[in-house]
């Protein structure tokens, strides 16, 4: 498999119509600002309908399930439902199959997240020196996602992630060549920081904590945003053109406006227009 365009990235997004609501069953959540109730792993959410659709899909934020609106399985849900388990759902299959389905879903989700980053790297021209290695790892990762349930259970995800990360780091260096040490903000604690209008061009913001930061009008062009925590960050009128390794869940967790400029790898969150 080789996907090298923004369309390829969109293919690595959830398609709930081909999934048996796996994220609504397999994953646990705790009552909090993001979830209105507790739920154990393997237990169907009380809002999940018989047809595997969410009964409160259009009012998740109003009903206290914001966490669901910022979650993306990167296409793992449909892969596990339709490929790994060949279209057998957890309601009608055996209990053992259901348990195994819930166990492998997080594994495939992590692999799909890696596929998403690898695929994006192939759209970054400055990262061309690592494209051949990226293609090889992309093919290997895709092959892993197509394993049997037993094979998937045995995948060493942290080790595989580490191999991917080495290449993503190299790609980031190539993309941000010449940015200078001033732009090194990797893992920085920028919670609530006042970064209105800040020059963050080509900044390394890998894993930075930007929760509730004021990034109004900030210049984030060409920034590496992998793993940056953007919950409630204000991106109103910020410029993220060419920013990379920004995922849709990250963006969905932030606030923004019609004036926020986005890279082609993500789409403008619908709730920005609604003012949530
Ligand atoms: S509230 Fe809806 S989207 Fe969220 S876990 Fe429950 S059924 Fe799924």
XYZ file of C-alpha atoms and ligand atoms in Angstrom:
284
model
C 0.000 0.000 0.000
C 1.262 3.470 -0.749
C -0.720 6.562 -0.001
C 1.025 9.838 -0.666
C -1.677 12.476 -0.813
C -3.986 14.328 1.552
C -6.694 11.956 0.275
C -4.567 9.080 1.580
C -4.636 10.706 4.996
C -8.410 11.007 4.840
C -8.539 7.243 4.194
C -6.851 6.813 7.569
C -9.817 8.367 9.347
C -12.679 6.638 11.110
C -15.479 5.305 8.909
C -18.120 4.488 11.519
C -20.470 3.105 8.847
C -18.116 0.107 8.439
C -17.323 -0.353 12.136
C -19.220 -2.151 14.884
C -18.856 0.751 17.320
C -15.594 -0.658 18.651
C -14.381 2.526 20.343
C -17.750 2.739 22.116
C -17.245 -0.720 23.624
C -13.580 -1.684 23.770
C -12.279 1.438 25.502
C -12.862 2.448 29.137
C -13.693 5.972 30.181
C -14.011 7.765 33.472
C -16.646 10.342 34.354
C -14.967 13.720 33.834
C -15.233 16.931 31.844
C -14.887 14.770 28.719
C -17.304 11.950 29.592
C -20.590 12.221 31.439
C -20.356 8.654 32.823
C -17.974 5.838 33.756
C -17.594 2.840 31.472
C -15.408 -0.243 31.767
C -13.401 -1.672 28.842
C -15.495 -4.222 26.931
C -18.772 -2.779 28.172
C -20.990 -1.100 25.537
C -21.649 2.598 26.157
C -25.238 3.179 27.261
C -25.682 5.506 24.267
C -24.698 2.876 21.696
C -27.705 1.724 19.657
C -28.389 -1.787 18.387
C -27.257 -0.734 14.890
C -23.832 0.291 16.315
C -24.595 4.000 15.897
C -24.352 6.591 18.644
C -27.780 7.598 19.919
C -26.604 11.117 20.802
C -24.246 11.715 17.876
C -25.529 15.222 17.081
C -25.468 16.422 20.680
C -22.341 14.825 22.152
C -20.883 18.114 23.393
C -24.137 19.314 24.878
C -24.576 15.986 26.704
C -21.093 15.994 28.225
C -19.346 13.556 25.843
C -16.797 15.966 24.346
C -14.188 13.208 24.594
C -16.017 11.265 21.890
C -15.893 14.218 19.498
C -12.102 14.448 19.648
C -11.395 10.746 19.225
C -10.291 9.233 15.915
C -9.379 5.574 15.480
C -7.432 6.439 12.286
C -9.467 3.803 10.444
C -8.669 0.990 12.881
C -12.350 0.414 13.657
C -13.300 -0.511 10.115
C -10.066 -2.509 9.681
C -10.738 -4.695 12.726
C -14.449 -5.033 11.935
C -14.170 -5.804 8.232
C -10.675 -7.256 7.748
C -9.448 -8.832 10.987
C -12.846 -10.288 11.835
C -14.262 -10.463 8.305
C -17.477 -8.585 9.082
C -18.449 -10.645 12.173
C -19.715 -8.301 14.858
C -19.212 -8.654 18.599
C -22.921 -8.939 19.374
C -23.605 -12.040 17.279
C -20.177 -13.720 17.419
C -18.779 -15.780 20.303
C -17.759 -14.128 23.577
C -14.168 -15.183 22.946
C -14.216 -13.475 19.541
C -15.697 -10.344 21.091
C -13.010 -10.236 23.767
C -10.292 -10.718 21.201
C -11.794 -8.008 19.004
C -11.668 -5.563 21.900
C -8.091 -6.597 22.684
C -6.736 -6.098 19.169
C -8.592 -2.853 18.449
C -6.142 -0.679 20.490
C -3.212 -2.474 18.812
C -4.506 -1.736 15.319
C -5.399 1.787 16.371
C -1.785 2.470 17.340
C -0.500 0.920 14.108
C -2.942 3.024 12.090
C -1.783 6.146 13.883
C 1.761 5.281 12.755
C 0.482 4.658 9.212
C -1.046 8.099 9.306
C 2.260 9.797 10.204
C 4.238 7.718 7.715
C 1.734 8.522 4.967
C 1.918 12.224 5.734
C 5.712 12.143 5.590
C 5.468 11.064 1.953
C 3.620 14.334 1.232
C 6.471 16.434 2.674
C 8.903 17.336 -0.150
C 11.789 18.306 2.142
C 11.633 14.843 3.721
C 12.423 13.200 0.387
C 15.795 11.788 1.584
C 13.923 9.460 3.944
C 11.020 8.612 1.631
C 12.457 5.252 0.557
C 12.853 4.143 4.185
C 9.408 5.523 4.983
C 7.839 3.519 2.150
C 9.445 0.317 3.416
C 8.208 0.899 6.966
C 4.796 1.919 5.695
C 4.463 -1.386 3.837
C 5.669 -3.332 6.877
C 3.239 -1.514 9.182
C 0.342 -2.076 6.816
C 1.262 -5.780 6.676
C 1.184 -5.933 10.486
C -2.337 -4.462 10.559
C -3.533 -7.311 8.353
C -2.417 -10.047 10.728
C -4.689 -12.551 12.400
C -6.052 -11.660 15.847
C -3.384 -13.839 17.426
C -0.604 -12.234 15.370
C -1.874 -8.780 16.280
C -1.868 -9.620 19.968
C 1.824 -10.451 19.662
C 2.923 -7.263 17.889
C 5.529 -5.353 19.917
C 3.941 -1.955 19.347
C 6.404 0.115 21.459
C 9.377 -1.336 19.544
C 7.704 -0.705 16.204
C 6.745 2.815 17.264
C 10.374 3.480 18.147
C 11.528 2.475 14.670
C 8.919 4.742 13.102
C 9.822 7.575 15.428
C 13.467 7.560 14.322
C 12.351 8.254 10.748
C 9.741 10.818 11.757
C 12.393 12.708 13.738
C 14.717 12.720 10.748
C 11.868 13.953 8.530
C 11.139 16.705 11.041
C 14.771 17.858 11.023
C 14.710 18.013 7.248
C 11.447 19.965 7.271
C 12.669 22.448 9.858
C 16.238 22.873 8.594
C 17.587 26.280 9.583
C 14.931 26.947 12.227
C 17.537 27.528 14.963
C 17.653 26.538 18.626
C 15.181 29.239 19.650
C 12.439 27.156 18.034
C 13.182 24.003 20.054
C 10.098 23.683 22.269
C 9.903 19.900 22.401
C 7.798 18.736 25.365
C 7.640 22.314 26.678
C 5.160 23.212 29.394
C 3.179 25.944 27.676
C -0.083 25.377 29.524
C -2.102 28.597 29.423
C 0.843 30.408 27.805
C 0.263 33.786 26.200
C 1.484 33.171 22.694
C -0.769 35.634 20.913
C 0.871 36.517 17.593
C 3.993 34.488 18.475
C 6.508 33.579 15.803
C 6.503 29.769 15.968
C 7.447 29.155 12.376
C 9.191 25.774 11.966
C 9.084 25.321 15.740
C 9.630 21.883 17.221
C 6.519 21.512 19.365
C 6.667 17.719 19.621
C 4.714 16.675 22.698
C 4.453 20.286 23.920
C 1.725 21.034 26.450
C -0.263 23.835 24.863
C -3.435 23.240 26.868
C -5.535 26.440 26.937
C -2.644 28.423 25.427
C -3.560 31.640 23.683
C -2.261 31.122 20.145
C -4.502 33.759 18.610
C -2.892 34.979 15.422
C 0.257 32.908 16.078
C 2.451 31.953 13.149
C 2.832 28.171 13.239
C 3.753 27.680 9.615
C 5.924 24.610 9.129
C 5.812 23.662 12.824
C 6.130 20.047 13.956
C 3.061 19.413 16.114
C 3.349 15.687 16.680
C 1.747 14.769 19.991
C 1.270 18.428 21.028
C -1.595 18.750 23.485
C -3.855 21.429 22.042
C -6.873 20.938 24.279
C -8.716 24.250 24.545
C -5.815 26.089 22.905
C -7.098 29.132 21.056
C -6.059 28.992 17.410
C -8.267 31.859 16.293
C -6.706 33.431 13.178
C -3.503 31.401 13.692
C -1.587 30.304 10.600
C -0.840 26.567 10.531
C -0.080 26.396 6.819
C 2.511 23.682 6.264
C 2.431 22.561 9.906
C 2.920 18.816 9.978
C 2.101 15.749 12.068
C -1.049 17.508 13.266
C -3.902 15.022 13.596
C -7.617 15.677 13.415
C -8.231 14.721 17.083
C -5.600 17.266 18.170
C -7.239 19.975 16.104
C -10.746 18.981 17.199
C -9.723 19.464 20.820
C -8.665 23.079 20.167
C -10.671 26.217 19.496
C -10.401 28.162 16.281
C -12.149 30.312 13.740
C -12.930 30.699 10.065
C -9.716 32.769 9.947
C -7.486 29.899 11.166
C -5.312 28.672 8.321
C -4.884 24.898 8.239
C -2.603 22.408 6.495
C -4.258 20.113 3.942
C -3.864 17.095 6.223
C -6.788 18.131 8.456
C -10.254 19.614 8.062
C -11.814 22.532 9.904
C -13.726 21.227 12.964
C -17.483 21.758 12.598
C -17.777 22.876 16.212
C -15.554 25.919 15.573
C -18.375 27.485 13.572
C -20.840 26.656 16.346
C -18.634 28.454 18.883
C -18.042 25.412 21.141
S -21.522 8.645 23.640
Fe -21.821 7.863 21.574
S -19.815 8.123 20.544
Fe -19.484 8.289 22.756
S -18.919 6.200 23.411
Fe -21.130 6.434 23.709
S -22.058 5.644 21.838
Fe -19.892 6.033 21.395
